[in-house]
Amino acid sequence: MILPVTVNFYENLDSQPAGRMNKLNITVAVTGLNNIDSPGPGVPVIRALRESDFFNVRIIGLAYENLEPGIYMPGIADKVYMIPYPSDGVEALLERLEYINSRERIDVLIPNFDSELYTFMKSDKRLGEMGIKTFLPELAQYEERHKANLSGFGKKYNVKVPGNFELFSHSDIQKIPSGFTFPLMVKGKFYDAYTAENKQQIAFFYNKIAAKWGLPVIIQEFVRGTEVNVVALGDGQGNTIGAVPMRKQYITDKGKAWGGVTLDDKNMLELTRRIISETKWRGGMELEIIKTASNELYLIEINPRIPAWVYLAVGAGQNLPEALVRLALGLDVEPFTSYKVGKMFIRYSYDLLVDIGQYELVSTKREN
Amino acid sequence: MEKLPFERPVINKLSAGMPGKFGMKTHISPVTHIDQVGVKELTGQYGSPLFVLSEKSLRQNFSEAKRAFETRYPKVQFAWSYKTNYLNAVCSVFHQEGAWAEVVSGFEYDKAIALGVEGKHIIFNGPDKSRDDLKKAVNNNSLIHIDHFDEMYTLTELAGESENKPKVAIRVNMDTGVYPVWDRFGFNYENGEAWDALNRIMMAGKLELVGLHAHIGTYMLSASAYGIAASKLAELAAQLEKKFGHVAGYIDVGGGFASKNTLKGAYYSGSDTAPGFDEYAEAIAAALVNSRIKPANMPLLILETGRALVDDAGYLLGTVIANKRLSDGRRATIIDAGVNILFTSFWYDHQVNPGQPVSEHTEETTIFGPLCMNIDVIKEAAVMPVLKKGDRVVISRVGAYNLTQWMQFITLRPKVVMIDPEGNVHLIRDSETLETLTSLEKLPGHLKQFRL
Amino acid sequence: MRLKKNIALSETGFVFDPNTGDSFSLNRIGLEIVEKLRHDKTDQEILNELLENYEIDKASLDKYYFDFVSTLQYYQLIDDTTGHREFL
C-alpha cells in the first residue's frame, strides 16, 4: 500500500503549529455555504477553521439562498443569516451586515464567491469601521488578474497564458481574429466555461453566459494538456504562506473536481511563488494551470479566493483558512514548508434530513 | 377605534432554487420627498407623470466636478452639453455656475444665443453644421470643432468672407483601449490623419487653431481611457509647439463620464462601479501634467460632461394605474410613465422606489408603462413593495437625455418642474396640449369633411 | 369555498402545501384572510370584518380581496370541489 509522503520545499523543516492549550475565541463570518454539485468553498473553509489548534471559532454563515446546504448541516455554522446579492449594491449589503454585526460581533469575514469579492473589497473600509477584518486582494490585483486581462497579466509577469479575445456584443463573434482556431473556450466574467467547436456554439454560449454574468464574454485559446490546480495564500508582502498543487482526477459535467490528489511538482510551486511574489498577492487564490505534454505550464485563470477543494490542503498539512484568519487579525504567520503528496479527496453527496420548520425560519426570518 | 392602514393582501411562492435572479428581498425604501418637497404634493399640483429636477443637486454636482478638476489642474473650464438636457432652466443653472455652452446643431446654437450666452463661449461640435451655421459661428467668434475635411474647406472659404478669422479646434478620434472606438467622428490619431489635418490648418493660415478636442465615448466606466485620450491630445499639442511654435490654447477631453445608473447587462450596481469625478480628474490631470507640453504653455482644460452632472438631479414621478397577474402567475404593475418619456429605460435598469411609506413585504413584478406597445417596459424584474392603484412611484436618475430624446407618442408629454434650493417649485416646461401639436399641422381642404 | 384542509400555516405567514410541496409567504393581511378562510368564514363575513378594521373603501377592498383569493386558487390552495366561487 502506498502511503502519502511529506515533501519539504525549504531547508528549515517542519513548522507545524504545536497544539495549544488556550485557544483564542473568535467569531468568523463565512459565505459560500452552497455545498452542492458545483460547491462553494464555505463549508470546507469552516471545517478547516473548526480544526484549528489556535482558534476556537464561532461561525456565522452568510447565505444568499434558502436551500444552501451549509445552512442546515450540523456542526458547520453556529448561526446563519441571509444576505442580499452583490448585484443589489454595497449599501444593501452593508446595512444587512451592520445588523448582523450588532448581534454577533464578527472578528473576521471570509467571502468565498468571485462575484461578491468586488463588493466586499469596496466595503473594506466600512467593514473595518465596524470592527470586521478581511484579508482580500487589493482592487488593482483583483482587476489585473481578470480573465479579460489575462494576456496583459501574462506579458507583465512573464507567465505563459493562452490568447484571449473579449466579446462585448453578439456581432463581436464575427470579429474573433483568424488566429483563434477551434475548439475555443467561452468563459463568463466570473463563472462558467464551455468548449465551442464552431461559431454557432460560441453564439449559443455567449447568450447563455451574458444573460447570467454580464459582459464581456471571453474567448480563450484551447490549450491541450492536463488541468492542474494550486491553492495558495499570499501575505500581501510577496511571501507565499502556503501552496498545495493538485490534479483533478474526475471532473463532473459542471467542470468541478469530484476527486483530486496532491502532486509533487516543483515547477508549479515555483510559478505560484513567482506570481505571488511579483503581484504581492494578498489573500487566498487558486491557480488554474494547463500542463502540456512537453511539461509547459499555461496559466488559464487566477481565482482570487480560496477554492472549494481547500480542505485537501488542510488534510495535506496546510491549514490555509486558519493562516488567512491569522493574517486578517494581524498575527505573525510562518510560511508552511511542507505538505503530504498523494493525499486525495473524493467528494460525495449525502442526503441531509431537515424539518420544514427550519426552512420556514430561513425563508421568513432570514436567519436560522 | 381607529382603523388600521390597509395593504393589498399578497401571497408569494417561495423559490427553492439555488442562486437565482432575485436575491434576498432587500427592503426598498420609499422616496416620499425630493428636496423636502412631498411627492404627493408635487403630483397633486402638477399632475402625473411629472419630471422633477433638483436645482440643489445640479449645483452640488457641478461644484463637486469643479473641485475635483481644479484641485488637480490649474486652468479648467466646463461647457454644458446641451443635448443632454437643453431645458432653458437647466442650461441657465450651469451658465450661472460658469459653464460655457457646448452645442451640436444649429438649433442648439440658436438656443444658447437666445439664452444670452456670448458667441465666444459657445463650442460648436458635431458632424452636421450647415454653411449658414458655420457663418454665424464665425461671425460670433465661437469655437468651432472641425469634424471632417469637408467642413475644414467650407470654413476656409468662409474665412475669406468674414472679418473674423475662424477659431477652430479639430476633433480627434483614437484608440484608448475602450471599444468600440468612435472613429466616425473627427480625425484619427493612430493613422496620422489628425496630425495631417493640423498641418493643413497651420500651413494654410486661414484658420486660427485654438484647441484640440476628443470625445472618446459615452458612459465610460474606465477613467484610465481619459488619461490615454488626454496624453494623445497633449502629444499633438507638443508636436505643434515643436514644429510650428504654435500653442494650442485648450485641450477639450469631451464628456461621457458615467452616472450612477446601472446599465442593463451589468452585474454590479452602477452606484458601486461608476468612477467618481475624482478618478476621472486624476487620470486626465496626470496625463496633461506629465506630457511633453512646455510648462509655460499648459493648455486650458475643457470638459463637456453632461450626464454625470444632470442624471441624478432628475426624477420621474408616476402613478400606479393597475396591478395585473400575467398568465404564468407573475405580477405586473402598470404605471402612467412609459418608455416614450423614459428613453433611458432601454439601456438602464432604473431604480424605482415607492412614493409613499410601505411595509416590509415585497413581491416580484414587472413594471410596464401605459402605452399600447409590448416594448413599453420600465423595469423587467423588480422586487417592489406591495403597490396599489393610485400609489406613486419615483424613478431616479433620469435627468440626462430623457428630456431631449423623449417622444410625443400616443400621449402628450408631461410637465417638468424644478425645485430651487429654498424648496420653491417652479414650472419650467408646461405639458403639451392638443393645440400644441395640431397648431403645427395643416389639413388639406379636400380632407376637411367626412361622414361616417 | 375553503382553504384545503391540510395546508400548514404559521404565525410568521409561512404556508406549506403538503399536496404539492410548495411553500409560500403571506403579508399580514394575506395571513389574516387565509386564517379567516381556514375558519370557514364566508367571503361576506371576511369582507365585513376587514372593512370594519381597515382604512379602505368597499370597492377597492372587494377588488383586492377577490384578486387575492383567485391567486390562492391559482396556487391551488383553495378546495375547488365545491364549484366556482359565488361572486358578490
mmCIF file with all atom_site columns, N, CA and C in Angstrom, chain B residues 270 313 317 356:
data_model
loop_
_atom_site.group_PDB
_atom_site.id
_atom_site.type_symbol
_atom_site.label_atom_id
_atom_site.label_alt_id
_atom_site.label_comp_id
_atom_site.label_asym_id
_atom_site.label_entity_id
_atom_site.label_seq_id
_atom_site.pdbx_PDB_ins_code
_atom_site.Cartn_x
_atom_site.Cartn_y
_atom_site.Cartn_z
_atom_site.occupancy
_atom_site.B_iso_or_equiv
_atom_site.pdbx_formal_charge
_atom_site.auth_seq_id
_atom_site.auth_comp_id
_atom_site.auth_asym_id
_atom_site.auth_atom_id
_atom_site.pdbx_PDB_model_num
ATOM 1  N N  . GLY B 1 270 ? -24.647 50.207 -10.568 1.00 0.00 ? 270 GLY B N  1
ATOM 2  C CA . GLY B 1 270 ? -23.868 51.323 -11.096 1.00 0.00 ? 270 GLY B CA 1
ATOM 3  C C  . GLY B 1 270 ? -23.300 52.208 -10.001 1.00 0.00 ? 270 GLY B C  1
ATOM 4  N N  . ALA B 1 313 ? -29.916 64.451 -10.807 1.00 0.00 ? 313 ALA B N  1
ATOM 5  C CA . ALA B 1 313 ? -30.737 65.576 -10.355 1.00 0.00 ? 313 ALA B CA 1
ATOM 6  C C  . ALA B 1 313 ? -32.153 65.463 -10.894 1.00 0.00 ? 313 ALA B C  1
ATOM 7  N N  . LEU B 1 317 ? -41.783 61.144 -11.628 1.00 0.00 ? 317 LEU B N  1
ATOM 8  C CA . LEU B 1 317 ? -42.817 60.653 -10.723 1.00 0.00 ? 317 LEU B CA 1
ATOM 9  C C  . LEU B 1 317 ? -43.944 60.065 -11.551 1.00 0.00 ? 317 LEU B C  1
ATOM 10 N N  . GLN B 1 356 ? -44.565 56.456 -1.327  1.00 0.00 ? 356 GLN B N  1
ATOM 11 C CA . GLN B 1 356 ? -45.225 56.594 -0.027  1.00 0.00 ? 356 GLN B CA 1
ATOM 12 C C  . GLN B 1 356 ? -44.724 55.481 0.872   1.00 0.00 ? 356 GLN B C  1
#
